Coordinates of C-alpha atoms and ligand atoms in Angstrom, one line a residue:
M1126 CA 1.7 -22.1 2.1
K1127 CA -2.4 -20.7 0.7
V1128 CA -2.8 -17.1 1.7
L1129 CA -6.2 -14.9 1.4
V1130 CA -5.3 -12.1 -0.2
T1131 CA -8.2 -9.7 0.3
G1132 CA -7.8 -6.8 -2.2
G1133 CA -5.9 -8.7 -4.2
A1134 CA -6.4 -6.9 -7.3
G1135 CA -5.5 -4.0 -6.3
Y1136 CA -2.3 -1.5 -6.9
I1137 CA 0.0 -3.4 -3.5
G1138 CA -2.7 -6.3 -3.7
T1139 CA -1.4 -7.4 -7.9
H1140 CA 2.5 -6.9 -7.1
T1141 CA 2.3 -9.5 -4.1
V1142 CA 0.6 -11.6 -5.5
I1143 CA 3.5 -11.9 -8.0
E1144 CA 5.5 -12.3 -5.2
L1145 CA 4.2 -14.9 -3.5
L1146 CA 3.6 -17.0 -6.7
A1147 CA 7.1 -16.6 -6.8
A1148 CA 8.1 -17.7 -3.6
G1149 CA 6.2 -20.6 -4.5
M1150 CA 3.2 -19.9 -2.2
E1151 CA -0.7 -19.9 -3.5
P1152 CA -2.6 -17.1 -3.7
V1153 CA -6.6 -16.4 -3.8
I1154 CA -7.5 -13.6 -4.5
V1155 CA -10.9 -12.3 -2.1
D1156 CA -11.6 -8.5 -3.7
N1157 CA -14.8 -6.3 -4.1
F1158 CA -13.2 -4.8 -7.8
S1159 CA -14.1 -0.9 -5.9
N1160 CA -11.2 0.5 -7.3
S1161 CA -9.6 -2.4 -9.9
H1162 CA -10.5 -4.3 -12.8
P1163 CA -10.9 -7.4 -13.3
D1164 CA -8.6 -7.6 -16.3
V1165 CA -6.0 -7.7 -14.4
L1166 CA -6.1 -11.3 -13.7
D1167 CA -5.0 -11.9 -17.5
R1168 CA -2.5 -9.6 -16.0
L1169 CA -1.6 -11.9 -13.3
E1170 CA -1.9 -14.7 -15.1
Q1171 CA 0.5 -13.6 -17.9
I1172 CA 3.3 -12.0 -15.9
S1173 CA 2.8 -15.4 -13.7
G1174 CA 1.6 -18.5 -16.6
T1175 CA -0.7 -19.1 -13.6
K1176 CA -4.0 -18.2 -13.3
V1177 CA -4.9 -17.2 -10.0
R1178 CA -8.6 -17.5 -8.2
C1179 CA -10.2 -14.7 -6.8
Y1180 CA -13.4 -13.9 -5.3
D1181 CA -15.5 -11.0 -6.1
V1182 CA -16.5 -10.9 -2.2
D1183 CA -16.4 -7.6 -0.6
A1184 CA -14.3 -7.8 2.9
C1185 CA -17.3 -6.9 4.9
D1186 CA -19.8 -9.5 4.2
S1187 CA -19.1 -12.3 6.5
R1188 CA -21.2 -14.6 4.5
A1189 CA -19.8 -14.8 1.8
L1190 CA -15.9 -14.1 3.0
G1191 CA -16.7 -17.0 5.5
D1192 CA -17.6 -18.9 2.8
V1193 CA -14.2 -18.3 1.3
F1194 CA -12.8 -19.6 3.8
E1195 CA -14.6 -23.1 3.8
K1196 CA -13.6 -23.0 0.2
E1197 CA -10.3 -22.7 0.7
R1198 CA -9.3 -23.4 4.3
P1199 CA -5.9 -20.5 4.0
D1200 CA -3.0 -20.9 5.4
T1201 CA -3.4 -17.0 6.2
V1202 CA -4.3 -14.1 5.0
I1203 CA -2.8 -11.0 4.0
H1204 CA -5.8 -8.0 3.9
F1205 CA -5.2 -5.3 1.8
A1206 CA -8.8 -4.6 1.0
G1207 CA -9.5 -1.0 2.1
L1208 CA -10.9 2.8 0.9
K1209 CA -8.0 5.1 0.8
A1210 CA -8.3 7.9 -0.7
V1211 CA -7.6 10.6 2.1
G1212 CA -9.4 14.0 0.2
E1213 CA -12.3 11.8 0.0
S1214 CA -12.2 10.1 3.1
V1215 CA -12.3 13.3 4.8
E1216 CA -16.1 14.0 3.1
Q1217 CA -17.6 10.5 3.3
P1218 CA -16.2 9.5 6.7
L1219 CA -19.0 7.0 8.1
A1220 CA -18.6 5.1 4.2
Y1221 CA -14.3 5.4 5.2
Y1222 CA -15.2 4.0 8.8
R1223 CA -17.5 1.3 7.9
N1224 CA -15.4 0.0 5.2
N1225 CA -12.7 -0.2 6.8
L1226 CA -12.8 -1.0 10.4
L1227 CA -15.6 -3.8 9.3
A1228 CA -13.2 -5.3 7.3
V1229 CA -10.7 -5.7 9.6
I1230 CA -13.0 -7.5 12.4
T1231 CA -14.8 -9.2 9.4
V1232 CA -11.5 -10.4 8.4
A1233 CA -10.7 -11.6 11.7
E1234 CA -13.6 -13.3 13.2
S1235 CA -14.0 -15.2 10.1
M1236 CA -10.0 -16.7 10.5
S1237 CA -11.3 -17.0 14.2
K1238 CA -13.8 -19.9 12.6
Y1239 CA -12.0 -21.0 10.7
G1240 CA -8.4 -21.7 12.4
V1241 CA -6.9 -18.9 10.6
R1242 CA -3.4 -17.8 13.3
N1243 CA -1.9 -16.0 11.0
L1244 CA -2.7 -12.3 9.2
V1245 CA -0.6 -9.5 8.1
F1246 CA -2.6 -6.1 7.9
S1247 CA -1.1 -3.2 5.3
S1248 CA -1.5 -0.2 7.3
S1249 CA 0.2 3.4 6.2
A1250 CA 2.8 5.8 7.5
T1251 CA -0.4 8.2 8.0
V1252 CA -0.8 6.8 12.2
Y1253 CA 1.9 8.9 12.8
G1254 CA 0.3 12.0 11.8
D1255 CA 2.5 14.7 11.7
P1256 CA 5.8 13.0 12.7
D1257 CA 8.0 15.0 15.7
Q1258 CA 11.3 13.4 14.5
V1259 CA 12.7 11.6 11.4
P1260 CA 13.6 8.8 11.1
I1261 CA 10.4 7.4 12.0
P1262 CA 11.0 4.6 14.4
E1263 CA 8.0 2.4 14.9
D1264 CA 6.8 3.8 18.6
A1265 CA 7.2 7.0 17.5
P1266 CA 3.2 8.6 19.4
L1267 CA 0.9 7.7 16.4
S1268 CA -2.0 9.7 15.5
A1269 CA -3.6 10.8 12.3
T1270 CA -5.0 14.2 10.2
N1271 CA -8.1 13.0 8.2
P1272 CA -10.3 9.4 8.7
Y1273 CA -8.3 7.5 6.5
G1274 CA -5.8 8.0 8.5
W1275 CA -8.0 6.7 11.8
T1276 CA -9.0 3.9 10.2
K1277 CA -5.0 2.3 10.1
F1278 CA -4.4 3.9 13.4
M1279 CA -7.9 2.2 14.6
G1280 CA -7.5 -0.7 12.8
E1281 CA -4.1 -1.3 14.2
Q1282 CA -5.6 -0.8 17.5
I1283 CA -8.1 -3.8 17.5
L1284 CA -5.5 -5.7 16.4
R1285 CA -3.3 -5.6 19.2
D1286 CA -6.3 -6.4 21.2
V1287 CA -7.0 -9.1 19.5
A1288 CA -2.9 -10.4 19.3
L1289 CA -3.7 -9.6 23.5
A1290 CA -6.5 -12.0 24.3
D1291 CA -5.6 -14.7 22.4
S1292 CA -1.8 -15.8 22.7
K1293 CA -2.0 -18.4 19.7
R1294 CA -2.8 -15.1 17.1
R1295 CA 0.2 -14.4 14.9
I1296 CA -0.4 -10.4 13.8
T1297 CA 2.5 -9.1 11.8
I1298 CA 1.1 -4.9 11.0
L1299 CA 3.2 -3.2 7.9
R1300 CA 3.1 0.5 7.2
Y1301 CA 3.9 1.8 4.2
F1302 CA 5.5 4.8 3.4
N1303 CA 4.5 6.4 -0.1
P1304 CA 4.7 3.4 -2.7
V1305 CA 5.6 4.3 -6.3
G1306 CA 6.4 2.9 -9.7
A1307 CA 5.2 -0.5 -11.5
H1308 CA 6.1 -4.0 -12.2
E1309 CA 8.7 -4.5 -14.7
S1310 CA 6.5 -5.4 -17.6
G1311 CA 4.4 -2.5 -17.7
L1312 CA 1.1 -5.3 -17.1
I1313 CA 0.5 -4.0 -13.8
G1314 CA 0.8 -0.7 -11.9
E1315 CA -1.7 2.1 -10.5
D1316 CA -4.6 2.5 -12.3
P1317 CA -6.0 5.7 -9.9
L1318 CA -9.6 6.2 -10.5
G1319 CA -10.1 10.2 -12.0
P1320 CA -7.4 12.3 -11.6
P1321 CA -4.7 11.0 -9.5
N1322 CA -3.6 12.5 -5.9
N1323 CA -0.9 11.1 -5.2
L1324 CA 2.3 12.6 -6.3
M1325 CA 4.3 10.1 -8.8
P1326 CA 1.2 8.9 -10.8
M1327 CA 0.0 12.7 -11.8
I1328 CA 3.7 13.4 -13.0
A1329 CA 3.3 10.8 -14.7
Q1330 CA -0.4 11.5 -16.4
V1331 CA 1.4 14.6 -17.1
A1332 CA 4.5 13.4 -18.7
T1333 CA 1.7 11.4 -21.4
G1334 CA -0.4 14.7 -22.2
Q1335 CA -3.5 13.1 -19.4
R1336 CA -2.8 16.1 -16.9
E1337 CA -1.5 19.5 -18.3
R1338 CA 0.9 20.6 -15.3
L1339 CA 1.4 18.8 -11.7
N1340 CA 0.2 21.2 -9.2
V1341 CA 3.5 21.5 -6.0
Y1342 CA 1.7 22.0 -2.6
G1343 CA 4.2 24.3 -1.7
N1344 CA 8.2 25.4 -2.2
D1345 CA 8.4 27.1 1.4
Y1346 CA 8.7 23.7 3.4
P1347 CA 12.2 24.3 6.0
T1348 CA 13.6 21.0 2.6
Q1349 CA 16.7 21.1 0.7
D1350 CA 14.9 23.4 -2.5
G1351 CA 11.9 24.1 -0.7
T1352 CA 9.2 21.0 -1.8
A1353 CA 8.1 18.8 1.1
V1354 CA 10.3 15.1 1.4
R1355 CA 8.4 12.4 1.9
D1356 CA 10.3 8.3 1.7
Y1357 CA 8.9 6.7 -1.5
I1358 CA 9.5 3.0 -2.1
H1359 CA 9.1 0.8 -5.1
V1360 CA 6.1 -1.0 -5.1
V1361 CA 7.8 -4.9 -5.7
D1362 CA 10.0 -4.2 -2.9
L1363 CA 7.4 -4.0 -0.8
A1364 CA 5.1 -6.9 -2.4
K1365 CA 8.5 -8.8 -1.7
A1366 CA 8.2 -7.8 2.4
H1367 CA 5.4 -9.2 2.7
V1368 CA 6.9 -12.6 1.3
R1369 CA 9.1 -11.9 4.1
A1370 CA 6.3 -11.2 6.6
L1371 CA 4.6 -14.8 5.9
E1372 CA 8.0 -16.6 6.3
H1373 CA 9.2 -14.6 9.6
Q1374 CA 5.5 -15.7 11.0
I1375 CA 6.2 -19.8 11.2
G1376 CA 6.3 -20.9 13.9
T1377 CA 6.6 -17.7 16.3
S1378 CA 3.2 -15.8 18.1
G1379 CA 2.7 -12.3 19.3
I1380 CA 2.3 -8.9 16.7
D1381 CA 5.1 -7.8 15.7
T1382 CA 4.7 -4.0 13.4
Y1383 CA 7.3 -2.7 10.7
N1384 CA 8.4 0.3 8.5
L1385 CA 8.4 -0.5 4.9
G1386 CA 10.1 2.0 3.0
A1387 CA 13.2 3.1 1.5
G1388 CA 14.8 5.2 4.6
K1389 CA 15.6 7.7 2.9
G1390 CA 13.4 10.7 1.5
Y1391 CA 13.2 13.0 -1.7
S1392 CA 11.8 16.1 -2.3
V1393 CA 9.0 17.0 -5.4
L1394 CA 11.0 18.4 -7.3
E1395 CA 13.7 15.5 -6.9
M1396 CA 11.2 13.7 -8.3
V1397 CA 10.2 15.5 -10.9
A1398 CA 13.5 15.9 -12.6
A1399 CA 14.3 11.7 -11.9
F1400 CA 10.9 11.1 -13.7
E1401 CA 12.3 14.3 -16.5
K1402 CA 15.0 12.2 -17.1
A1403 CA 13.4 8.4 -16.9
S1404 CA 10.9 9.3 -19.5
G1405 CA 13.2 11.8 -21.3
K1406 CA 9.5 14.1 -20.5
T1407 CA 9.7 17.7 -19.4
I1408 CA 7.6 17.8 -16.3
G1409 CA 5.5 20.9 -16.3
Y1410 CA 4.1 22.1 -12.8
K1411 CA 3.6 25.1 -10.9
I1412 CA 4.2 25.9 -7.5
V1413 CA 0.7 26.6 -5.4
D1414 CA -0.2 26.8 -2.0
R1415 CA 0.5 23.9 1.0
R1416 CA -1.9 21.2 0.7
A1417 CA -3.7 21.0 3.9
G1418 CA -2.3 18.3 6.2
D1419 CA 0.9 17.7 3.9
V1420 CA 3.9 17.6 6.5
A1421 CA 7.3 19.0 5.2
V1422 CA 9.8 16.2 5.6
C1423 CA 8.5 12.5 6.4
F1424 CA 10.8 8.6 6.1
A1425 CA 11.5 5.6 7.6
D1426 CA 13.8 4.2 9.7
T1427 CA 13.6 0.5 8.6
S1428 CA 16.8 -0.7 10.4
L1429 CA 13.4 -3.9 12.7
A1430 CA 12.0 -4.4 8.5
A1431 CA 16.1 -5.4 8.0
R1432 CA 17.2 -7.0 11.6
E1433 CA 14.1 -9.1 11.9
L1434 CA 12.5 -9.6 8.6
G1435 CA 15.9 -9.4 6.5
W1436 CA 14.1 -7.2 4.2
E1437 CA 14.9 -4.2 2.5
A1438 CA 14.1 -1.8 -0.6
M1439 CA 16.7 -2.3 -3.0
K1440 CA 15.0 -0.7 -6.3
T1441 CA 16.6 3.1 -7.0
L1442 CA 14.5 6.1 -7.5
A1443 CA 15.5 5.7 -11.2
D1444 CA 14.0 2.5 -11.7
M1445 CA 10.7 3.5 -9.5
C1446 CA 10.8 6.2 -12.4
A1447 CA 12.1 3.8 -14.8
D1448 CA 8.7 1.9 -14.0
A1449 CA 6.0 3.9 -14.0
W1450 CA 6.9 5.3 -16.8
R1451 CA 7.1 1.8 -18.9
W1452 CA 3.3 1.1 -16.7
Q1453 CA 1.8 4.4 -17.4
S1454 CA 2.9 5.0 -20.9
R1455 CA 1.3 2.0 -21.8
N1456 CA -1.9 1.8 -20.1
I1457 CA -3.3 5.6 -21.5
K1458 CA -6.3 5.7 -21.1
Ligands
UD1_236 C1 -0.9 10.5 0.9 C2 -1.6 10.6 2.3 C3 -1.3 9.4 3.2 C4 -1.3 8.3 2.3 C5 -0.4 7.9 0.6 C6 -1.0 7.1 0.3 C7 -2.0 12.7 2.2 C8 -1.8 14.8 3.8 N1 -1.3 12.3 3.0 O1 0.7 10.4 1.6 O2 -2.0 9.4 3.8 O3 -1.7 7.1 3.0 O4 -1.0 9.4 0.3 O5 -1.9 7.0 -0.7 O6 -2.9 13.1 1.4 N2 2.3 16.4 -4.7 C9 2.7 17.5 -5.2 N3 1.4 17.8 -5.9 C10 0.4 16.7 -6.3 C11 0.6 15.6 -5.5 C12 1.0 15.5 -4.5 O7 3.0 19.0 -4.5 O8 -0.8 16.8 -7.4 C13 3.0 16.6 -3.1 C14 2.7 16.3 -2.1 O9 2.5 17.8 -1.2 C15 3.6 16.2 -0.9 C16 4.1 15.2 -1.9 O10 3.8 15.5 -3.6 O11 4.3 16.2 -0.3 C17 3.6 13.6 -2.3 O12 2.1 13.4 -1.8 P1 1.5 11.9 -1.7 O13 2.2 10.8 -3.2 O14 0.0 12.2 -1.9 O15 1.9 11.1 -0.9 P2 1.7 11.9 1.0 O16 0.8 12.9 1.0 O17 3.2 11.3 1.2

């Protein structure tokens, strides 16, 4: 099966490319390298022994993307490409709406033109906004708290309408909780530009000495230690779910939506303690004010993915920390 992977040079994209190859599929990458580096292509080859074809193309560029479809004739598409920094989306809403929504539309149009029916779309638990129940099931009310979140919310809606209009389409929406960790080779991982926004890369950079300390955003939440609780999932487990989603699409039609999380929550301070244990380093931190838009507790009901995809997260918190540490300590910039 030939799989066109938009955003395939990014954090989740690269890990998914490795799992597609391991499953005997043929990934082809489309990426504009706006938040990734062409070096990862050599690293993918080192890990897999396979040279993966890659097109330096923006998923919003209808003509260039059409040329890739024309040349490659993929069987299916995984659409990762998009902007994903929450704070930046608040400052530059139009860039987020333009990029993320135009990319969904352009990918879906190219698929129509070239008769490609199957699509996996990367969405986020951010579409649950401020959840009124945990664990969160897929049919919980949808909302958003920032432009990035709205682009995922709207991207999903566009695809639901596309599926409704054409019964031959096969679409799977995957809602990621908090992807962390790295490939166990230490060759690929999360590589944010500038200071990290997310917890795990920030902890890892404090451990290496690249950052002075971690700011813990609030310790007055109604949780076990007062710090906020999230559902962290190892990126390799997440990548494997994409393979299962593609396999599950074969011979069926319609649209499905699945939560991808580990189904349990850890607090910020539990993450700090687990990382200290994995790295042998002390993580200096300071309690500061809550971050605007953060919720107290967020974790997934993962039973639907277990039942229908036969998938569940296998890696432990210790694995997530050990792999994030290996990656970060070997890739200090
Ligand atoms: C964030 C985004 C979410 C996005 C996801 C993946 C917000 C409100 N949500 O989720 O839309 O899909 O990233 O990119 O930004 N924390 C600290 N100190 C830090 C960083 C984080 O204490 O330096 C805390 C946060 O307050 C939170 C937890 O760690 O409680 C996890 O934060 P983060 O990794 O940014 O993920 P989310 O906020 O859950």
